[in-house]
PDB file of C-alpha atoms in Angstrom:
ATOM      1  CA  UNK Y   1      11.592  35.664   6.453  1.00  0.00           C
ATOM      2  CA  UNK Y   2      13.989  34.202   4.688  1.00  0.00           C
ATOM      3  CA  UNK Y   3      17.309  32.988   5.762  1.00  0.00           C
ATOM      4  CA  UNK Y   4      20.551  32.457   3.650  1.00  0.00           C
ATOM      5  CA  UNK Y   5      22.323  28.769   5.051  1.00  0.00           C
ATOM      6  CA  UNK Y   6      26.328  28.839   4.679  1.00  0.00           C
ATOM      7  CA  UNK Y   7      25.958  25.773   2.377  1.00  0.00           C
ATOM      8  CA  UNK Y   8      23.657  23.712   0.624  1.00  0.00           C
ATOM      9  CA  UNK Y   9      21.453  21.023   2.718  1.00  0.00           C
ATOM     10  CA  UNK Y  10      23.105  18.137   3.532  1.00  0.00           C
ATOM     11  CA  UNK Y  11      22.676  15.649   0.526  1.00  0.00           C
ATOM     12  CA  UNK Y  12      20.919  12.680   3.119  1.00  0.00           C
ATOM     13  CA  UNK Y  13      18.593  15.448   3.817  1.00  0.00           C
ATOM     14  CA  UNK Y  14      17.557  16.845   0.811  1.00  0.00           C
ATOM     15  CA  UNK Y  15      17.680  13.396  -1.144  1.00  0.00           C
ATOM     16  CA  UNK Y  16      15.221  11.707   2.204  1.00  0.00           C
ATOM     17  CA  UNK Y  17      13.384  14.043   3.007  1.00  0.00           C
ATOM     18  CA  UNK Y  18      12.604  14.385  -0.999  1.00  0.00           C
ATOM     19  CA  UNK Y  19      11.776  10.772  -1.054  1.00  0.00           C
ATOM     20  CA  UNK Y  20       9.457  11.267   2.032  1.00  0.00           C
ATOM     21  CA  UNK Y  21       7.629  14.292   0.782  1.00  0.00           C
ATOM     22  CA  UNK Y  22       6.993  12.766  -3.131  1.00  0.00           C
ATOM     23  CA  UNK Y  23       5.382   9.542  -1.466  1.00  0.00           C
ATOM     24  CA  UNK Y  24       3.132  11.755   0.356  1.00  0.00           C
ATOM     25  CA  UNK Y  25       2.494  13.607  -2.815  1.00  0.00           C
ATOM     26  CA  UNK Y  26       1.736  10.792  -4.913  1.00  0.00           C
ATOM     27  CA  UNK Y  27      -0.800   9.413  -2.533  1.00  0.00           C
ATOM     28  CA  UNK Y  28      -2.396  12.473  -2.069  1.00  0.00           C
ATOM     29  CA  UNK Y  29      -5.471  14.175  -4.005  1.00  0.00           C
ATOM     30  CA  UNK Y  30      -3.520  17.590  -4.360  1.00  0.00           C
ATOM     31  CA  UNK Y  31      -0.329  19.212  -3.067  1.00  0.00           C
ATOM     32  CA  UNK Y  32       0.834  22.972  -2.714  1.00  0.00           C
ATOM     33  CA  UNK Y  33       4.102  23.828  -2.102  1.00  0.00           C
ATOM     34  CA  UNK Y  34       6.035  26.673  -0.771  1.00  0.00           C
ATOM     35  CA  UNK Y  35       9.702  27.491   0.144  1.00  0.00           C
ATOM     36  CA  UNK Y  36       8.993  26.607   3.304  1.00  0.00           C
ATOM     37  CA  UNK Y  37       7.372  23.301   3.106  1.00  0.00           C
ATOM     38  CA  UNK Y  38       4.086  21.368   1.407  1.00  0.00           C
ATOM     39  CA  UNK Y  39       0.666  20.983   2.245  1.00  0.00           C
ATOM     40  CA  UNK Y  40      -1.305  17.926   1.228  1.00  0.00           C
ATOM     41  CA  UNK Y  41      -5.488  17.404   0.694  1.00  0.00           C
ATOM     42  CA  UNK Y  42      -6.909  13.828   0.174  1.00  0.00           C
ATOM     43  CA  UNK Y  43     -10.654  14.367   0.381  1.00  0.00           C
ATOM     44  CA  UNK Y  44     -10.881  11.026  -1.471  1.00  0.00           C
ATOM     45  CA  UNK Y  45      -9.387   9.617   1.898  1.00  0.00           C
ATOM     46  CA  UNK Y  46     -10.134  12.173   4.768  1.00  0.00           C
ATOM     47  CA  UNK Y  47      -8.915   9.689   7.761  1.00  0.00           C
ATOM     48  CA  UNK Y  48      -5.920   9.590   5.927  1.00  0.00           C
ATOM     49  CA  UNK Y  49      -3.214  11.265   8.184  1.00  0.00           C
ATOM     50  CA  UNK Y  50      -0.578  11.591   6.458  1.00  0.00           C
ATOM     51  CA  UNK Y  51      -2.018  12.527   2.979  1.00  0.00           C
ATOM     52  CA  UNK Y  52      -4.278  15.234   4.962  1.00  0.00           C
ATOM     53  CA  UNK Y  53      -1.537  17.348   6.581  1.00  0.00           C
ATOM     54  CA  UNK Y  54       0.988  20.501   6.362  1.00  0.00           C
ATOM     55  CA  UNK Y  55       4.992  19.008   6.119  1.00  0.00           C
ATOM     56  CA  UNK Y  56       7.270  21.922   7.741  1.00  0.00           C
ATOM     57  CA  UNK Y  57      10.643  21.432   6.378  1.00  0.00           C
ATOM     58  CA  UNK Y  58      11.868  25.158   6.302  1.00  0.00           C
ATOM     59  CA  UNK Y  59      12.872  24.642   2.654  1.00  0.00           C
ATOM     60  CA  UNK Y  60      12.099  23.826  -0.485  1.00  0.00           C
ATOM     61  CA  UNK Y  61      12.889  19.638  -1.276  1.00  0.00           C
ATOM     62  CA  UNK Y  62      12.020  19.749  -5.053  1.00  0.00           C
ATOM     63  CA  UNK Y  63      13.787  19.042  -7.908  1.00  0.00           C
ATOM     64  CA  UNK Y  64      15.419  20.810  -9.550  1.00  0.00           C
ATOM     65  CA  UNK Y  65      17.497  21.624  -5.938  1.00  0.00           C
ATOM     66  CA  UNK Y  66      17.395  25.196  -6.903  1.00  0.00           C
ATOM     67  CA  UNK Y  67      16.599  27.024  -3.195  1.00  0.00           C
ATOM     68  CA  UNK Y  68      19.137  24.028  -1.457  1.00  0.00           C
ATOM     69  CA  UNK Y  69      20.276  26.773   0.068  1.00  0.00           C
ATOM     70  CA  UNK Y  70      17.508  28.334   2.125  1.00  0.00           C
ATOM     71  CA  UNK Y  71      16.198  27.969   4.587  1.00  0.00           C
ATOM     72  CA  UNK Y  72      12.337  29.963   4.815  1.00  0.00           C
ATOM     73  CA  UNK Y  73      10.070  30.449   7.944  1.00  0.00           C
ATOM     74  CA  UNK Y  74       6.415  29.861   7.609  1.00  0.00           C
ATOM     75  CA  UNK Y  75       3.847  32.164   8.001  1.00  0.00           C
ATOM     76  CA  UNK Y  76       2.743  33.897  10.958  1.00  0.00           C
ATOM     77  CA  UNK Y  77      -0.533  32.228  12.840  1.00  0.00           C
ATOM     78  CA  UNK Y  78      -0.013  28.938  11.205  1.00  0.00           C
ATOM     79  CA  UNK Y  79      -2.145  26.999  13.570  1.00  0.00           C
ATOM     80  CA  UNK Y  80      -4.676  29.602  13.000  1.00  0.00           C
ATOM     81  CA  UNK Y  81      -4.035  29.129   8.893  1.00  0.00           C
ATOM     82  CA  UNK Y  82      -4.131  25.122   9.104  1.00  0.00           C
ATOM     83  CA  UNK Y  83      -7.709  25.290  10.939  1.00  0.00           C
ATOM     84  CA  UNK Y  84      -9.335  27.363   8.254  1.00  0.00           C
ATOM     85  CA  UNK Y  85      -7.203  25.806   5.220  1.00  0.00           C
ATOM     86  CA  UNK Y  86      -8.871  22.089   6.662  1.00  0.00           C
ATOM     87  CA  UNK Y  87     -12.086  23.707   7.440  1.00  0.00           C
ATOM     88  CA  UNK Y  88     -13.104  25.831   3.952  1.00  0.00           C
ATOM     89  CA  UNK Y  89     -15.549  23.292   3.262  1.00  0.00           C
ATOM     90  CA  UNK Y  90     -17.635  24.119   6.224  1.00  0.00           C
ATOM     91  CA  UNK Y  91     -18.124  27.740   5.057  1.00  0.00           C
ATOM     92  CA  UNK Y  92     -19.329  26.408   1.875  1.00  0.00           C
ATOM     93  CA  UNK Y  93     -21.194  23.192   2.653  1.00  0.00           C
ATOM     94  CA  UNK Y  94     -21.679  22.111   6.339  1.00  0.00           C
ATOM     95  CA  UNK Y  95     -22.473  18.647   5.137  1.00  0.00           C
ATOM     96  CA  UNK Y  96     -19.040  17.897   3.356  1.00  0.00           C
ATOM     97  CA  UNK Y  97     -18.047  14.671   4.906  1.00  0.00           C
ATOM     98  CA  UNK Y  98     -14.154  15.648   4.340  1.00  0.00           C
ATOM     99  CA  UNK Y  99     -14.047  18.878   6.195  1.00  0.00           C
ATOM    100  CA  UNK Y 100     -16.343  17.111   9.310  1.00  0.00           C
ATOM    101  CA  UNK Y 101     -13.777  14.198   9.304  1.00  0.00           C
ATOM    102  CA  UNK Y 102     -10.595  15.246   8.943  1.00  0.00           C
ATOM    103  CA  UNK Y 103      -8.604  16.536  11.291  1.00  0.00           C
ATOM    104  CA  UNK Y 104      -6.137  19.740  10.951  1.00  0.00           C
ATOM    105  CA  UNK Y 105      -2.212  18.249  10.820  1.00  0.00           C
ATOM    106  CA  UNK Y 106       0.967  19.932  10.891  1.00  0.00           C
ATOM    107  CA  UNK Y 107       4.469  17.971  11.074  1.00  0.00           C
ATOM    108  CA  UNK Y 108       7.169  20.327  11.979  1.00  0.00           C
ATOM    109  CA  UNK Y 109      10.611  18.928  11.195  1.00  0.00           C
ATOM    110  CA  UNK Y 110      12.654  20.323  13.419  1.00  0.00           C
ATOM    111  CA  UNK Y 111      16.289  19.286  12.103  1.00  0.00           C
ATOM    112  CA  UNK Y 112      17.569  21.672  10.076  1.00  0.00           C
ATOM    113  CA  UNK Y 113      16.156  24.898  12.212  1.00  0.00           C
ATOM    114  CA  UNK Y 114      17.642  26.093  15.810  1.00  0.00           C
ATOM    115  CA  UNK Y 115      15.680  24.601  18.441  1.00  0.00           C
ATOM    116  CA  UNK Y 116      14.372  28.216  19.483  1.00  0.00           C
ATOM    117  CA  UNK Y 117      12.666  28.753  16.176  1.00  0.00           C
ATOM    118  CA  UNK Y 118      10.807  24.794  16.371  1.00  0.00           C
ATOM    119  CA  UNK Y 119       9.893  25.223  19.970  1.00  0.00           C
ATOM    120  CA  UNK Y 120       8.458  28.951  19.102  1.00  0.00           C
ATOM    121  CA  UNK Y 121       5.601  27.002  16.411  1.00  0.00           C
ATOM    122  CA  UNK Y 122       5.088  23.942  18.005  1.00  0.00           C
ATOM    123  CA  UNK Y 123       4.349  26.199  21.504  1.00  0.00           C
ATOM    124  CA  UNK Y 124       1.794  28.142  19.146  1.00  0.00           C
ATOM    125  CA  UNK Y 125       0.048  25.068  17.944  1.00  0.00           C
ATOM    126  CA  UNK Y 126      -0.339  24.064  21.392  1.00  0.00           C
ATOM    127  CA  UNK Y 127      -1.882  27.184  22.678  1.00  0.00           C
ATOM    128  CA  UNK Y 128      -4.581  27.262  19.815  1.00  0.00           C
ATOM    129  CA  UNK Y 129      -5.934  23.725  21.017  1.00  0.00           C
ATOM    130  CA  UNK Y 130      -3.658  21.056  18.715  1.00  0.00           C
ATOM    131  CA  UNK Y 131      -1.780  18.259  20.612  1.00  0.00           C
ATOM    132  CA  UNK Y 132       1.952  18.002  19.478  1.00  0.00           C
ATOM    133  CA  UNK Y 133       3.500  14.752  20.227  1.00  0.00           C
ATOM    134  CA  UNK Y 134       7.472  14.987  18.846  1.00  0.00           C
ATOM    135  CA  UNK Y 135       9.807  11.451  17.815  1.00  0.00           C
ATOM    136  CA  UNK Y 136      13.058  10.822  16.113  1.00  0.00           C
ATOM    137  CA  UNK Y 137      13.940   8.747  13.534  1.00  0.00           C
ATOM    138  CA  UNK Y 138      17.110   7.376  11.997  1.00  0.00           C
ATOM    139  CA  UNK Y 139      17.699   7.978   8.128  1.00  0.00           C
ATOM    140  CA  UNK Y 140      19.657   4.846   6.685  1.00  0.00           C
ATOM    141  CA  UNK Y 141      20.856   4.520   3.548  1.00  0.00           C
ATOM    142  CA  UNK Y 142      21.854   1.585   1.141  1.00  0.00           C
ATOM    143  CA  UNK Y 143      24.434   2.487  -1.555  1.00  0.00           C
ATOM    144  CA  UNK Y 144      24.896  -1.130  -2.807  1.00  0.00           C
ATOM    145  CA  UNK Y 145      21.296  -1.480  -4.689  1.00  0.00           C
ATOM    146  CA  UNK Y 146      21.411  -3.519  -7.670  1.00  0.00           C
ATOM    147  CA  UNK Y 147      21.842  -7.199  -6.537  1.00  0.00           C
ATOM    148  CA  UNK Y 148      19.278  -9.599  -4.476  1.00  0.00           C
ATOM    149  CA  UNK Y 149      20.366 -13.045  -2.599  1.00  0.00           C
ATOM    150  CA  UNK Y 150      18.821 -16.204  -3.286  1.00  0.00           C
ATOM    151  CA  UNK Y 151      16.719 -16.983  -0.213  1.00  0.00           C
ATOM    152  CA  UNK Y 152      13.939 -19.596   0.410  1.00  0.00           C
ATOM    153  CA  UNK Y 153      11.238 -17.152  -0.099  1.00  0.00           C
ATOM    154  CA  UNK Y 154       9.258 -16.526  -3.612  1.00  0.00           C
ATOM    155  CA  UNK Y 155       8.667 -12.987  -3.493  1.00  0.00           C
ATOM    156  CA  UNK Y 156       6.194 -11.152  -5.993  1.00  0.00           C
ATOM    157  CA  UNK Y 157       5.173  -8.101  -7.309  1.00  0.00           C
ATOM    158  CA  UNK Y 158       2.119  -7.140  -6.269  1.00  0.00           C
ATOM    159  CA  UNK Y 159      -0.507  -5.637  -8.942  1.00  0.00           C
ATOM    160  CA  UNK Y 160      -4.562  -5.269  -9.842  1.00  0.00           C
ATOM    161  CA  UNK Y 161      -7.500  -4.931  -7.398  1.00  0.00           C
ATOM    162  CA  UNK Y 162      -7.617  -8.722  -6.587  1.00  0.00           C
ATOM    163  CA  UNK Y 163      -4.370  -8.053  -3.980  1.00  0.00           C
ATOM    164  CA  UNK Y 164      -5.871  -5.479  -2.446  1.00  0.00           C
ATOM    165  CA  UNK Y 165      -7.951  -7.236   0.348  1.00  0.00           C
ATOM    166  CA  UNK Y 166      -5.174  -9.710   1.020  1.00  0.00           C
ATOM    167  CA  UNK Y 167      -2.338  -6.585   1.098  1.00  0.00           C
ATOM    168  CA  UNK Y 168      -5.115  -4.442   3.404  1.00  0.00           C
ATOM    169  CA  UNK Y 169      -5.420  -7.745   5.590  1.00  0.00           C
ATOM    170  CA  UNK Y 170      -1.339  -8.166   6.018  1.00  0.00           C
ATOM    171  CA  UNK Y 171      -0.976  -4.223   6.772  1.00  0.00           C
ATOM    172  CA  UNK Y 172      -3.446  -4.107   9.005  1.00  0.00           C
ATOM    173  CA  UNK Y 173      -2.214  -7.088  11.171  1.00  0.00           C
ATOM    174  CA  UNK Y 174       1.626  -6.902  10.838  1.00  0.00           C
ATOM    175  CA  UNK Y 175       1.717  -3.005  11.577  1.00  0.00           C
ATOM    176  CA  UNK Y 176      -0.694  -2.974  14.309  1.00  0.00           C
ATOM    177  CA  UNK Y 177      -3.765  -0.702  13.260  1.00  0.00           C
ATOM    178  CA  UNK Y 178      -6.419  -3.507  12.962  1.00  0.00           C
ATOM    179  CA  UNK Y 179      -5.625  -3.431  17.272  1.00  0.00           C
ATOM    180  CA  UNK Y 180      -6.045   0.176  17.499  1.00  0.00           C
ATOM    181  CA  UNK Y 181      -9.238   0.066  14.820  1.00  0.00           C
ATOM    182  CA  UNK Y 182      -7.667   2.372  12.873  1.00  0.00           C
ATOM    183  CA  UNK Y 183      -8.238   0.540   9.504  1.00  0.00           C
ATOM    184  CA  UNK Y 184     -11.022   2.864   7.247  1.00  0.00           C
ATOM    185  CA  UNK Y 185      -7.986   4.835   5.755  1.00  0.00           C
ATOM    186  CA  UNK Y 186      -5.623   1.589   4.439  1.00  0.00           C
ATOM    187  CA  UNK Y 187      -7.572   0.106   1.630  1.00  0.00           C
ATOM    188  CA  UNK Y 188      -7.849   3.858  -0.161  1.00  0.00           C
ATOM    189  CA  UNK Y 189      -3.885   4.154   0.395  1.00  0.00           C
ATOM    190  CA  UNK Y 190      -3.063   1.006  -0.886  1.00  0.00           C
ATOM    191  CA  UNK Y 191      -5.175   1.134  -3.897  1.00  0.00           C
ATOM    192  CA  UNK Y 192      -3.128   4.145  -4.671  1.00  0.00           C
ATOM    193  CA  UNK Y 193      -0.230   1.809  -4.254  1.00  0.00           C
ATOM    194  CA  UNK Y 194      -0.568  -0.897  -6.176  1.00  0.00           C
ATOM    195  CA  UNK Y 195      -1.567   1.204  -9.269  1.00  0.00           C
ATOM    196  CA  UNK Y 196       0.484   3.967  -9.253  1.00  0.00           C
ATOM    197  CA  UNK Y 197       3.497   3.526 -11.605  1.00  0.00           C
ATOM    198  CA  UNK Y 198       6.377   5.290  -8.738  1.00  0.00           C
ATOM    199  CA  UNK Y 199       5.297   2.415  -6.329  1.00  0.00           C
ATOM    200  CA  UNK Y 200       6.536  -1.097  -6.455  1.00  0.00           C
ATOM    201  CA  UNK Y 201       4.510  -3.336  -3.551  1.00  0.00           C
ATOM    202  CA  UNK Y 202       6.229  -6.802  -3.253  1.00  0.00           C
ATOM    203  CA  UNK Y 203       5.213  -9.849  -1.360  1.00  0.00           C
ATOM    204  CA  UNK Y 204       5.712 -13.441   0.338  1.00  0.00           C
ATOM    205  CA  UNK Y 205       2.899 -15.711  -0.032  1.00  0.00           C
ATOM    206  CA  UNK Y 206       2.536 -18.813   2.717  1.00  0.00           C
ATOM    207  CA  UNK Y 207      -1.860 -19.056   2.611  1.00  0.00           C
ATOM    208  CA  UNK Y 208      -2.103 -15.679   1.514  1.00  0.00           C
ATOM    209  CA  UNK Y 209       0.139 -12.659   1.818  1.00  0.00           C
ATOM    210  CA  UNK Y 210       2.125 -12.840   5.450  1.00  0.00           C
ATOM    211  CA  UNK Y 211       4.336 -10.227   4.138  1.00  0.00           C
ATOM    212  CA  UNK Y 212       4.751  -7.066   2.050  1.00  0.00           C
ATOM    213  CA  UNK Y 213       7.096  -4.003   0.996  1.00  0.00           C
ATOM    214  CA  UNK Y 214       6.026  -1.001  -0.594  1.00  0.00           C
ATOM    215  CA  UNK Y 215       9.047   0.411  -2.471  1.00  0.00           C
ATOM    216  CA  UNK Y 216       8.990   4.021  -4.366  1.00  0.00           C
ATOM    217  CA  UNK Y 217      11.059   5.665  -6.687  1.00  0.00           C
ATOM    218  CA  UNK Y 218       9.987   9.086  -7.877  1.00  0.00           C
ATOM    219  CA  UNK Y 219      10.110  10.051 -11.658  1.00  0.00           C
ATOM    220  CA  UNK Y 220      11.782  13.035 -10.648  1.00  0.00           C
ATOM    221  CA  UNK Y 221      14.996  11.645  -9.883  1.00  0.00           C
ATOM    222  CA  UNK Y 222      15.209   7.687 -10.804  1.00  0.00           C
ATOM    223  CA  UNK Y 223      18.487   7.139  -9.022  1.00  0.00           C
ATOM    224  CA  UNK Y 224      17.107   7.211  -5.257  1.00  0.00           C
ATOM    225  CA  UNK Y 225      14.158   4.950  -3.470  1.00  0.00           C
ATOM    226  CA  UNK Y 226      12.896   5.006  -0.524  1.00  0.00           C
ATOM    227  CA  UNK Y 227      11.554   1.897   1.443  1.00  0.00           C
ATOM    228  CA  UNK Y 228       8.276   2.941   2.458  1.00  0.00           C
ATOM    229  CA  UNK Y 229       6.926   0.100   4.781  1.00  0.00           C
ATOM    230  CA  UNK Y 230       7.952  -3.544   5.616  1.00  0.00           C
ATOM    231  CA  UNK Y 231       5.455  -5.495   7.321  1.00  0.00           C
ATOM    232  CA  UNK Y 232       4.809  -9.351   8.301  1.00  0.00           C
ATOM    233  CA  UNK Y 233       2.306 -10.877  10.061  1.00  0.00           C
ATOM    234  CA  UNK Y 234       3.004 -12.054  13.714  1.00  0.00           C
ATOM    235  CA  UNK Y 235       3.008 -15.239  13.359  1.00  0.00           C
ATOM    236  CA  UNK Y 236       5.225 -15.059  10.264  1.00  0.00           C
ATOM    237  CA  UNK Y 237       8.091 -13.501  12.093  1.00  0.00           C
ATOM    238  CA  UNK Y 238      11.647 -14.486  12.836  1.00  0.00           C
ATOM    239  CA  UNK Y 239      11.553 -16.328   9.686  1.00  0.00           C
ATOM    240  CA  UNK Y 240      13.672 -13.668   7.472  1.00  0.00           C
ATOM    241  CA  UNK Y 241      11.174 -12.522   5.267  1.00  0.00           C
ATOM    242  CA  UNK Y 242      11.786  -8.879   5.824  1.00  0.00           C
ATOM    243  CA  UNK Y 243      15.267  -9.570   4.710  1.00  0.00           C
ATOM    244  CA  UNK Y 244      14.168 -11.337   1.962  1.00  0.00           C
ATOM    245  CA  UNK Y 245      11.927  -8.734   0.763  1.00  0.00           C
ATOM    246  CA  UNK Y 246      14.604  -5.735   1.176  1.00  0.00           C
ATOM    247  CA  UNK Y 247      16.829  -8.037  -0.278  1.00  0.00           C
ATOM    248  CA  UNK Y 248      14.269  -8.115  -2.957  1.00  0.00           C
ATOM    249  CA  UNK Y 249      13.398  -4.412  -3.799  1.00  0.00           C
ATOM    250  CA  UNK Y 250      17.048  -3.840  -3.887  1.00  0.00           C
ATOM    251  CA  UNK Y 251      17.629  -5.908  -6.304  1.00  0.00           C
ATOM    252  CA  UNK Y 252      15.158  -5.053  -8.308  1.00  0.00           C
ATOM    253  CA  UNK Y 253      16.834  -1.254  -8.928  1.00  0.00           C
ATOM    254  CA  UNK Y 254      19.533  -0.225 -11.102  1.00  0.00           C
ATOM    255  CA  UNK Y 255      22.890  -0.631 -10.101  1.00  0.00           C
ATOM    256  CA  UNK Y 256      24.095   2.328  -7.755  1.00  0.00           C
ATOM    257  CA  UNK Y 257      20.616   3.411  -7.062  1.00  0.00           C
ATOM    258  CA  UNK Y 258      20.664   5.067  -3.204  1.00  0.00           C
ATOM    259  CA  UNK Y 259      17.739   3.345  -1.212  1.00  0.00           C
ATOM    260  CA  UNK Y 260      16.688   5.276   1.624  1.00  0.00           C
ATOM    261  CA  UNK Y 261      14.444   4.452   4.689  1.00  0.00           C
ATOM    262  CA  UNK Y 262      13.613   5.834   7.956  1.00  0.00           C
ATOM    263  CA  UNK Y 263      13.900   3.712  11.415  1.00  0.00           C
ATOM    264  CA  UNK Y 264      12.673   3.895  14.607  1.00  0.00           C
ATOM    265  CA  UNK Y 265      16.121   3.813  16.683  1.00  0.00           C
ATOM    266  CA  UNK Y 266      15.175  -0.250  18.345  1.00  0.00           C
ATOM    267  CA  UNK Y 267      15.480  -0.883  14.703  1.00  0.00           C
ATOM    268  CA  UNK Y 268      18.755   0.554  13.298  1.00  0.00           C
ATOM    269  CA  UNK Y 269      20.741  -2.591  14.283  1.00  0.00           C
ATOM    270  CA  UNK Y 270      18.197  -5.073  12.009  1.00  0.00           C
ATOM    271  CA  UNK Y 271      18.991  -2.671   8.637  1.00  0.00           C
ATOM    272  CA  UNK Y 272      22.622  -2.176   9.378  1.00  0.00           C
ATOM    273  CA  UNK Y 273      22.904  -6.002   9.051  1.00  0.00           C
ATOM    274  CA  UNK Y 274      21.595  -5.836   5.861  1.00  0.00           C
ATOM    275  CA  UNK Y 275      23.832  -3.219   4.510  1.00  0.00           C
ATOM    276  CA  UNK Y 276      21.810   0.016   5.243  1.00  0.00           C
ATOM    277  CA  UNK Y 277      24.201   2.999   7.131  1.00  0.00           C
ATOM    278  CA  UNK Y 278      22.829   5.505   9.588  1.00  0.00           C
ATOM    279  CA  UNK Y 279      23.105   8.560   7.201  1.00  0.00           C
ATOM    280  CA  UNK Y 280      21.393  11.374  10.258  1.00  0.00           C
ATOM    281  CA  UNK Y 281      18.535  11.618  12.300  1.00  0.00           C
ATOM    282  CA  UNK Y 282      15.265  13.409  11.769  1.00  0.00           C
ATOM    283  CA  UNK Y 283      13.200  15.043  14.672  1.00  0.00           C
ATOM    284  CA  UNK Y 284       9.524  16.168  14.295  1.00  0.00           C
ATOM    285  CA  UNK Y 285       7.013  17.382  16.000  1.00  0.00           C
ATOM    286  CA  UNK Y 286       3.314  15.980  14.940  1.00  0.00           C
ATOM    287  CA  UNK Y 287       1.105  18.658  16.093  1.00  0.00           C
ATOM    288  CA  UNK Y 288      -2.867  17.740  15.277  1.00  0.00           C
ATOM    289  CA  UNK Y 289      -6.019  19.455  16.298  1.00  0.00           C
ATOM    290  CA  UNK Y 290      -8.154  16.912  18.554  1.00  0.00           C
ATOM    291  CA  UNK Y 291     -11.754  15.865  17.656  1.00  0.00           C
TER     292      UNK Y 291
END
């Protein structure tokens, strides 16, 4: 069914949410979309969450903004259709190593539909076996891109396979999954990163990298970028290198350029500093089928 909104989305909306959807898609294998959302396959990467997954938005978030004003419902039995859609391979080869690793993943974002609607899928995920797990994050938004402070930091653009053990070293550490051994998916990702031409990954150097960004800009729509990731090392922090290196990637756009990134809510006072404005909130509902 399709449903007829009073307006068009709300432009922080349609211009994050964009963002959010063509990093996915450019560090993903394949993508399909429909009016009601996107899935992504990464068999090249099958422990890779995020590029192995359904996105739920309830509308279409492509350029050209031609269905802004939409809003779509998905199918019927969607849990039922994301099991089979991530598990084709085992009709046709029981021994594919992506369709016995990866794991069936919706996210539901639950913003721009009444809470009814959301609650309604998410409770049928949960009755056919997935675990849904919902959050909330803040969309901020810098309007002022286009200039970068001197600090005491040299940063650098990242680039060629010799960064990548360094960059999968610093990831690993400063965001927390070498702890939870959740590592066998980063080095494929950030491959993709440092050699596809929508990513910029920039860096601080002090015996190797202690610090990274991974900046995108889609070639869809030049004027908007999204800060994908900012990481430093523990023992690196409290120095102001994450300033430096937002600092950094804004300045390296063209003037006026909107820079977008999501934060989690203990967060939203560090990036306000820095000139970013809280723009809306996004809630979602990660619903994933356990092993």
């Amino acid at each position: 069914m399709v449903h007829r909104s009073r307006s068009i989305l709300p432009a922080w909306y349609a211009e994050s949410r964009f963002l959010f959807s063509e990093a996915l898609r450019a560090t993903s294998d394949s993508t399909d979309s429909f009016v009601f959302g996107r899935m992504f396959k990464t068999p090249s990467n099958p422990t890779y969450r995020q590029g192995n997954l359904v996105y739920i938005t309830f509308c279409h978030l492509e350029f050209p903004w031609d269905c802004n004003g939409v809003l779509a419902d998905p199918p019927k039995q969607l849990a039922a259709i994301i099991k089979r859609a991530y598990s084709y391979g085992r009709q046709q080869n029981e021994h594919s190593d992506y369709e016995r690793r990866v794991r069936p993943r919706c996210l539901v974002d639950c913003t721009l539909k009444d809470h009814e609607s959301t609650d309604a899928i998410v409770r049928e995920f949960a009755d056919d076996g997935f675990t849904c797990t919902r959050s909330h994050d803040a969309v901020m938004r810098l309007a002022a891109a286009g200039s970068a402070p001197s600090s005491g930091f040299a940063v650098s653009r990242l680039a060629g396979p010799d960064e990548l053990p360094g960059l999968v070293t610093c990831a690993a550490r400063s965001l927390g999954y070498d702890q939870a051994n959740d590592t066998e998916w980063l080095a494929p990702k950030l491959r993709v990163q440092l050699e596809h031409p929508e990513f910029s990954v920039f860096a601080i150097r002090d015996s190797g990298i202690c610090a990274f960004l991974v900046l995108f800009v889609s070639d869809k729509a030049r004027d908007l970028a999204l800060v994908q990731v900012v990481g430093t090392l523990p023992e690196c922090r409290r120095r102001g290198m994450a300033t430096c290196l937002l600092q950094h990637a804004a300045g390296s756009l063209p003037s006026g350029t909107k820079v977008y990134l999501d934060a989690e809510k203990h967060m939203q006072g560090f990036y306000e500093r820095l000139g970013f404005e809280l723009v809306g909130n996004v809630e979602s509902v990660e619903c994933v089928l356990p092993e």
